[in-house]
mmCIF file with all atom_site columns, C-alpha atoms in Angstrom:
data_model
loop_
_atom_site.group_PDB
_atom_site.id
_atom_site.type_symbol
_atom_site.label_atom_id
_atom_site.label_alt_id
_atom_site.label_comp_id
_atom_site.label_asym_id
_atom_site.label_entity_id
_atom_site.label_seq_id
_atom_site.pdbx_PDB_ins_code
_atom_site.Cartn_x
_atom_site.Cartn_y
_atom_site.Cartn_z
_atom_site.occupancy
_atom_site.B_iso_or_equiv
_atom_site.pdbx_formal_charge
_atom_site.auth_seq_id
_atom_site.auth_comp_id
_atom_site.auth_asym_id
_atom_site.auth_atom_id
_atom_site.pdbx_PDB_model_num
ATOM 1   C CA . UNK A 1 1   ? 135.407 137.590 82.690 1.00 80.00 ? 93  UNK A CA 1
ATOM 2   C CA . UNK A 1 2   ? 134.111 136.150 79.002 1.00 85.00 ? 94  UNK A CA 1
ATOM 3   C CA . UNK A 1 3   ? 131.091 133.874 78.313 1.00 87.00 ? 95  UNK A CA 1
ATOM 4   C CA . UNK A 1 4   ? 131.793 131.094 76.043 1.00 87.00 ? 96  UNK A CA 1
ATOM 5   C CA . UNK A 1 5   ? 128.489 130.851 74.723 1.00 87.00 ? 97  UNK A CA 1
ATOM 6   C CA . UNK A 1 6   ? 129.446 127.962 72.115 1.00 86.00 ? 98  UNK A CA 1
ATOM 7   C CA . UNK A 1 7   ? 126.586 125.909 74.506 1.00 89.00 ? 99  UNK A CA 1
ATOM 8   C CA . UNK A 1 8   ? 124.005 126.913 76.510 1.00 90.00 ? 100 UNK A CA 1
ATOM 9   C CA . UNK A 1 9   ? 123.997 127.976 79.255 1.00 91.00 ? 101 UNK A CA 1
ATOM 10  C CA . UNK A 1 10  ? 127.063 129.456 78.548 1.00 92.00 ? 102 UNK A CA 1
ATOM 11  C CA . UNK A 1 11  ? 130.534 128.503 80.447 1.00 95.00 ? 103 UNK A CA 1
ATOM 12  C CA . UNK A 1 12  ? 132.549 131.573 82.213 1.00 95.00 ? 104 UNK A CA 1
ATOM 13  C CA . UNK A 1 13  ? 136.023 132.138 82.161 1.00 96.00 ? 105 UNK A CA 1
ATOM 14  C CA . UNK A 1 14  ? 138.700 134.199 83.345 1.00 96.00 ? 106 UNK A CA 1
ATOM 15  C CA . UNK A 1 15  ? 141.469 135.537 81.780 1.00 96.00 ? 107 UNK A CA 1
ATOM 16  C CA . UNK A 1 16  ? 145.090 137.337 84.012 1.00 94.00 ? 108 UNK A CA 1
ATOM 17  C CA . UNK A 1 17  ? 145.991 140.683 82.193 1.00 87.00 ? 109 UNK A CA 1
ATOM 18  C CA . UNK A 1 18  ? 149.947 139.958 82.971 1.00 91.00 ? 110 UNK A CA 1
ATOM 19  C CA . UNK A 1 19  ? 151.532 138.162 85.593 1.00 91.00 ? 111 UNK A CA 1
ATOM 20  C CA . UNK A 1 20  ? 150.137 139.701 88.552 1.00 94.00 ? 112 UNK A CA 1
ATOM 21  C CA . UNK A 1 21  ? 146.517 138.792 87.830 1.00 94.00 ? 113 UNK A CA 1
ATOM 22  C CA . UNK A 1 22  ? 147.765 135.603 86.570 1.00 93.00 ? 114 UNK A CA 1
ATOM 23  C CA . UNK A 1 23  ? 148.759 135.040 90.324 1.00 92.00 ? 115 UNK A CA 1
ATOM 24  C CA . UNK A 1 24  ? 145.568 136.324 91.448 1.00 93.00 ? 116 UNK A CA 1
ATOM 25  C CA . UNK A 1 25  ? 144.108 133.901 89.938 1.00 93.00 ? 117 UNK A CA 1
ATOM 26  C CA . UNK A 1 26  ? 146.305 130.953 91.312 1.00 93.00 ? 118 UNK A CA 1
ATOM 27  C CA . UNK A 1 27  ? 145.055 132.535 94.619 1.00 91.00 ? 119 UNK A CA 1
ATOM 28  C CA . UNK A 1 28  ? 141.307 132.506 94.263 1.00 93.00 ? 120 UNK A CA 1
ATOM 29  C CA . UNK A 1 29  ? 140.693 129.526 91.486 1.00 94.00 ? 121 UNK A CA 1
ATOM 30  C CA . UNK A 1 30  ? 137.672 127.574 92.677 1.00 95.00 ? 122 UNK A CA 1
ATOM 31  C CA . UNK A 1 31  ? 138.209 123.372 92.430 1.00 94.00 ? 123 UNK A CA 1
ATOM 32  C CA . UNK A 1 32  ? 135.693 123.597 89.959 1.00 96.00 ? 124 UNK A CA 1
ATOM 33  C CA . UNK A 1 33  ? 138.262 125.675 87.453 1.00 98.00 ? 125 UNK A CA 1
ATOM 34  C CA . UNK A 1 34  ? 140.103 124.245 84.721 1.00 98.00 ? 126 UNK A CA 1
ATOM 35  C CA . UNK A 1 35  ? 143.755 126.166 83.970 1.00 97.00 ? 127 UNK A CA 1
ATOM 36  C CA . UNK A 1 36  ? 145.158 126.786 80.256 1.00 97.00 ? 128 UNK A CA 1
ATOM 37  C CA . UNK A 1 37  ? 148.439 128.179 79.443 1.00 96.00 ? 129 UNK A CA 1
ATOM 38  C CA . UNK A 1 38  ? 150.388 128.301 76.312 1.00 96.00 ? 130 UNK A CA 1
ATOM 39  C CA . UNK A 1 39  ? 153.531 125.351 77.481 1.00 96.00 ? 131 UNK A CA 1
ATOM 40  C CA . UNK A 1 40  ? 157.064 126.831 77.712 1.00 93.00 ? 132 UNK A CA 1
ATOM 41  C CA . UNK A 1 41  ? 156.198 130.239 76.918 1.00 93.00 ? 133 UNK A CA 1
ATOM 42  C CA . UNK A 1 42  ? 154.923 133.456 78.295 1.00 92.00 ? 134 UNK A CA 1
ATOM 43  C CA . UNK A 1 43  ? 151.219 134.022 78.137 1.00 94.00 ? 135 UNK A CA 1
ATOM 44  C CA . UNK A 1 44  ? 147.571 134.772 80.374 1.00 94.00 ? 136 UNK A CA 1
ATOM 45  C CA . UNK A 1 45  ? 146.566 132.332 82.440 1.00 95.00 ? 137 UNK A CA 1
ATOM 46  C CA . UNK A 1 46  ? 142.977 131.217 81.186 1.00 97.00 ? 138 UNK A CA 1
ATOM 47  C CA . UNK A 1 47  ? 139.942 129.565 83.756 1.00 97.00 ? 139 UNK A CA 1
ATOM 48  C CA . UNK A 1 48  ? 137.495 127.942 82.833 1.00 97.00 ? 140 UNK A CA 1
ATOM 49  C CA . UNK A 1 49  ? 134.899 127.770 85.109 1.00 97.00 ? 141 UNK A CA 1
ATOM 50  C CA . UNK A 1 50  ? 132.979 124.355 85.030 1.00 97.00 ? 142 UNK A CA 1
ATOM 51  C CA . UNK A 1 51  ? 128.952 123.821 85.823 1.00 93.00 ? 143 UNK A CA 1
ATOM 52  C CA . UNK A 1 52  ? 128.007 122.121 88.979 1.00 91.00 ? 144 UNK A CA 1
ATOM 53  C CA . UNK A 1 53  ? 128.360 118.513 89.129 1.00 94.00 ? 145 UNK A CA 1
ATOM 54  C CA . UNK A 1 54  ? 130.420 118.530 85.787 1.00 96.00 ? 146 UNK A CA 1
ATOM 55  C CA . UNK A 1 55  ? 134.285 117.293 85.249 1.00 96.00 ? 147 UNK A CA 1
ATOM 56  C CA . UNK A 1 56  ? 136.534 117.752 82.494 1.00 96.00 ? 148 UNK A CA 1
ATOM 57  C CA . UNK A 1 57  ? 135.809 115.097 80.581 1.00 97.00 ? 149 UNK A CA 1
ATOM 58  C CA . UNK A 1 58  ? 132.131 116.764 80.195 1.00 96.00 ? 150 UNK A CA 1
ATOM 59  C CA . UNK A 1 59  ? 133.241 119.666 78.678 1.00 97.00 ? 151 UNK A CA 1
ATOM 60  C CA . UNK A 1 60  ? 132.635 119.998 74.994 1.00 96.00 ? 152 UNK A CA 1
ATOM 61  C CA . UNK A 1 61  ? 136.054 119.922 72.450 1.00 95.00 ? 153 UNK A CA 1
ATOM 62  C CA . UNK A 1 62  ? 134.833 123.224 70.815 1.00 93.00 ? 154 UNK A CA 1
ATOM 63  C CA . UNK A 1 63  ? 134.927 125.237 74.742 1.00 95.00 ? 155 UNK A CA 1
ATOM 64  C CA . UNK A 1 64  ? 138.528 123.068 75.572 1.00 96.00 ? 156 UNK A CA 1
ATOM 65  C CA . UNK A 1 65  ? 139.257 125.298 71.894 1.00 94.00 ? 157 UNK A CA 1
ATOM 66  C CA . UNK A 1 66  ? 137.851 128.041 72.778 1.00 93.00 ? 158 UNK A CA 1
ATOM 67  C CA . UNK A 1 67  ? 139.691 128.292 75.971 1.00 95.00 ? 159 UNK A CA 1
ATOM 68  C CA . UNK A 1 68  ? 143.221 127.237 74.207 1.00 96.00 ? 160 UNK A CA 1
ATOM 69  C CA . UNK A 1 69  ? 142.778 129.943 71.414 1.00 94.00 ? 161 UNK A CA 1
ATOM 70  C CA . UNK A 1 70  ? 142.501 132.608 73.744 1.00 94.00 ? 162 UNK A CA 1
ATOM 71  C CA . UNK A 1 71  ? 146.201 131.469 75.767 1.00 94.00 ? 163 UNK A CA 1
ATOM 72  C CA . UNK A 1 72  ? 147.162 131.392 72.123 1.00 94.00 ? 164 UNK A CA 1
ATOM 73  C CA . UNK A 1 73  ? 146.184 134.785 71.655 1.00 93.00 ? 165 UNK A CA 1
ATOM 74  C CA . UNK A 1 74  ? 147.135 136.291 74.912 1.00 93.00 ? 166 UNK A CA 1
ATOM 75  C CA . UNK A 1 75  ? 151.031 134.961 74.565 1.00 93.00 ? 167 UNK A CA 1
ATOM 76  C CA . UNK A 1 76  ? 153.281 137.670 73.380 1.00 92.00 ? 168 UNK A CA 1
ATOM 77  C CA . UNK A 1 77  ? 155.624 134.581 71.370 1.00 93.00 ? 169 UNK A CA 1
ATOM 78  C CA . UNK A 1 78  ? 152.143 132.107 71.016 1.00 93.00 ? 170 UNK A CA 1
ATOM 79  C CA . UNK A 1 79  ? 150.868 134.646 68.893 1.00 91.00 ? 171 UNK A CA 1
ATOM 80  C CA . UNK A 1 80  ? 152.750 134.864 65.839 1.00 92.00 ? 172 UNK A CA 1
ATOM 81  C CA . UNK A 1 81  ? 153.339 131.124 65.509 1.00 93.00 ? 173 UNK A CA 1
ATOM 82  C CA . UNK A 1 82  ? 151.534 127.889 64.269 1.00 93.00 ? 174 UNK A CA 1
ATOM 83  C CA . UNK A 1 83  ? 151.111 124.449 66.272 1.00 95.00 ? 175 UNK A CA 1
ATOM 84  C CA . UNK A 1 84  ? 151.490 126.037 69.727 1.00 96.00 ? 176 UNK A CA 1
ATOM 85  C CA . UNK A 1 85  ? 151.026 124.061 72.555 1.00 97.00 ? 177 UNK A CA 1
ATOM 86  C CA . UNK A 1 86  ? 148.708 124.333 75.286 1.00 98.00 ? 178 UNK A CA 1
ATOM 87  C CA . UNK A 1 87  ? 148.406 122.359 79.046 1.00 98.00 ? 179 UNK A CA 1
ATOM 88  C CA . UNK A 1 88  ? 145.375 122.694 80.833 1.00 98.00 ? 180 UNK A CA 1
ATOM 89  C CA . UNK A 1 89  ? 144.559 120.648 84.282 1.00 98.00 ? 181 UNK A CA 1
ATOM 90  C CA . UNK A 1 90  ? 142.208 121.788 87.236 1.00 98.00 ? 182 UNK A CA 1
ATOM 91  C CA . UNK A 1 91  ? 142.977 124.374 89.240 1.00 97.00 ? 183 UNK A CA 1
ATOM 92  C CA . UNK A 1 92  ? 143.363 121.998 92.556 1.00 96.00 ? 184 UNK A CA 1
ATOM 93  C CA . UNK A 1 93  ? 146.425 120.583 90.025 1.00 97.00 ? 185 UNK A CA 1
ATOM 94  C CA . UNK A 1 94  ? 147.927 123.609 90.010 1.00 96.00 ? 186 UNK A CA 1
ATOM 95  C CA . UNK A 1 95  ? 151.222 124.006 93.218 1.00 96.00 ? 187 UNK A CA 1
ATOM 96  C CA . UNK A 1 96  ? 152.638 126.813 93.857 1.00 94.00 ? 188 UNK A CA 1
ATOM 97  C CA . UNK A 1 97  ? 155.214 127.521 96.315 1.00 93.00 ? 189 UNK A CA 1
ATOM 98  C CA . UNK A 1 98  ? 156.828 130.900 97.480 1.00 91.00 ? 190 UNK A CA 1
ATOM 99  C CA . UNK A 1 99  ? 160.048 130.187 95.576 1.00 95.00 ? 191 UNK A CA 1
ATOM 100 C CA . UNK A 1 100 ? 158.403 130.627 92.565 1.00 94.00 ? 192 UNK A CA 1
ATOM 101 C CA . UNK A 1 101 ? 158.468 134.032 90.191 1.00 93.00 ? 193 UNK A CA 1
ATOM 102 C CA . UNK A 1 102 ? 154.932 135.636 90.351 1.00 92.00 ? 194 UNK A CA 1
ATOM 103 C CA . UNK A 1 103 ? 152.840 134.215 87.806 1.00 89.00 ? 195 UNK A CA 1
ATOM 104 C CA . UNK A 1 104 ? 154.538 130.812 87.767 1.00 91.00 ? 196 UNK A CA 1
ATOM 105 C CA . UNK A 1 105 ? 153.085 127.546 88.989 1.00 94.00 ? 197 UNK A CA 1
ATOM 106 C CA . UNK A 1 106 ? 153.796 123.408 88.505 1.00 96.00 ? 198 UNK A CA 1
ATOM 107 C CA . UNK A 1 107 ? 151.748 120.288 89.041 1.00 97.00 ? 199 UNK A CA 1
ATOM 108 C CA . UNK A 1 108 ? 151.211 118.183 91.993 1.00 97.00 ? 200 UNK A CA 1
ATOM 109 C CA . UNK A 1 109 ? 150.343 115.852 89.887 1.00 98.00 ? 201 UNK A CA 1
ATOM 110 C CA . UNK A 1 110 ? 151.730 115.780 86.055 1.00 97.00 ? 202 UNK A CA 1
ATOM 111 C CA . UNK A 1 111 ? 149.873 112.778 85.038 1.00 97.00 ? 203 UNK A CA 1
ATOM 112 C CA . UNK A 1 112 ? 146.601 114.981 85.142 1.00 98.00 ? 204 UNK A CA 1
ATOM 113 C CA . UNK A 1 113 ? 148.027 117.704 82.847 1.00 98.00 ? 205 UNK A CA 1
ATOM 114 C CA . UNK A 1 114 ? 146.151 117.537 79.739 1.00 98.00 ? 206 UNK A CA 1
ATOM 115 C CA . UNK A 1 115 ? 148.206 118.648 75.958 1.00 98.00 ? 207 UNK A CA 1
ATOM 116 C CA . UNK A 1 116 ? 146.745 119.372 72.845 1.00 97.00 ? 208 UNK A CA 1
ATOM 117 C CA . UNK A 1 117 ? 148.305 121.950 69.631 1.00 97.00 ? 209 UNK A CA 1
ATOM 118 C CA . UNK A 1 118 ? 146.578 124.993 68.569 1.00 95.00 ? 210 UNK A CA 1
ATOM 119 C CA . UNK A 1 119 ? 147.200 125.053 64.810 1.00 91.00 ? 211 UNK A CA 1
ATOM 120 C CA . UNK A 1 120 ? 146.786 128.299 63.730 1.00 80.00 ? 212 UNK A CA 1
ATOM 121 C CA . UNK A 1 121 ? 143.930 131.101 64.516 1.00 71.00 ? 213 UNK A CA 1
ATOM 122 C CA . UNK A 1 122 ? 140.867 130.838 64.831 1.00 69.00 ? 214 UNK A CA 1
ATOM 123 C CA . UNK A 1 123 ? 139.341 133.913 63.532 1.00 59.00 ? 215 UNK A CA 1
ATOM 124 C CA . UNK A 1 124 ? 135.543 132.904 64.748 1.00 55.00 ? 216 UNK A CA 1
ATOM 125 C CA . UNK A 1 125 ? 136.916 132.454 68.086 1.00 52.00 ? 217 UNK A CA 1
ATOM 126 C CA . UNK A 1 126 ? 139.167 135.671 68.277 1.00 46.00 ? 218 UNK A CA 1
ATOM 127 C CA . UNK A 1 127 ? 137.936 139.407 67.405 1.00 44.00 ? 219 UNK A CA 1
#
């Protein structure tokens, strides 16, 4: 795990190697966990793990950044390309069913998937 430590006390989060920890993490989120992932291509699956009491909408833009440069990062296409885009919703949002590939997951609900574009790098952010 990482500490975002943009804010005090810091926020945790999680990132899946490749696919298989990616699914891991599916397994074992906590409802308090907010999922990233670069949309429509390959990359980790990033958690975000929120404070007690807290919801999305309390978490500061720059740690929502944070947490969608390092998808951006960790995607083998994502990588080498501007304006990428990047879904994040809680973890309880998150259905998987046994058809899927490992590593793969949809929404129970889409209306609660959040978007937003990662322009370029962020070299403060990534080392």
């Amino acid at each position: 795990y990482f500490k975002c430590e943009l804010v005090s006390p810091p926020y945790l989060i999680y990132i899946g190697a490749d696919k298989y920890e990616n699914d891991k993490l599916i397994q074992w989120g906590w409802p308090e966990d907010v999922w990233f992932h670069v949309d429509k291509l390959s990359s980790a699956h990033v958690y975000l793990r929120l404070r007690e009491g807290e919801t999305l909408d309390d978490v500061p833009e720059a740690v929502i950044q944070d947490c969608a440069q390092l998808c951006k990062q960790n995607s083998i296409m994502g990588c080498k390309q501007n304006d990428v885009p990047v879904v994040y919703t809680m973890w309880e949002n998150l259905k998987k069913t046994g058809d899927m590939d490992v590593g793969q997951v949809s929404f129970h609900k889409s209306k609660q998937v959040r978007r937003l574009v990662v322009e370029k790098r962020i070299s403060d952010i990534i080392k």
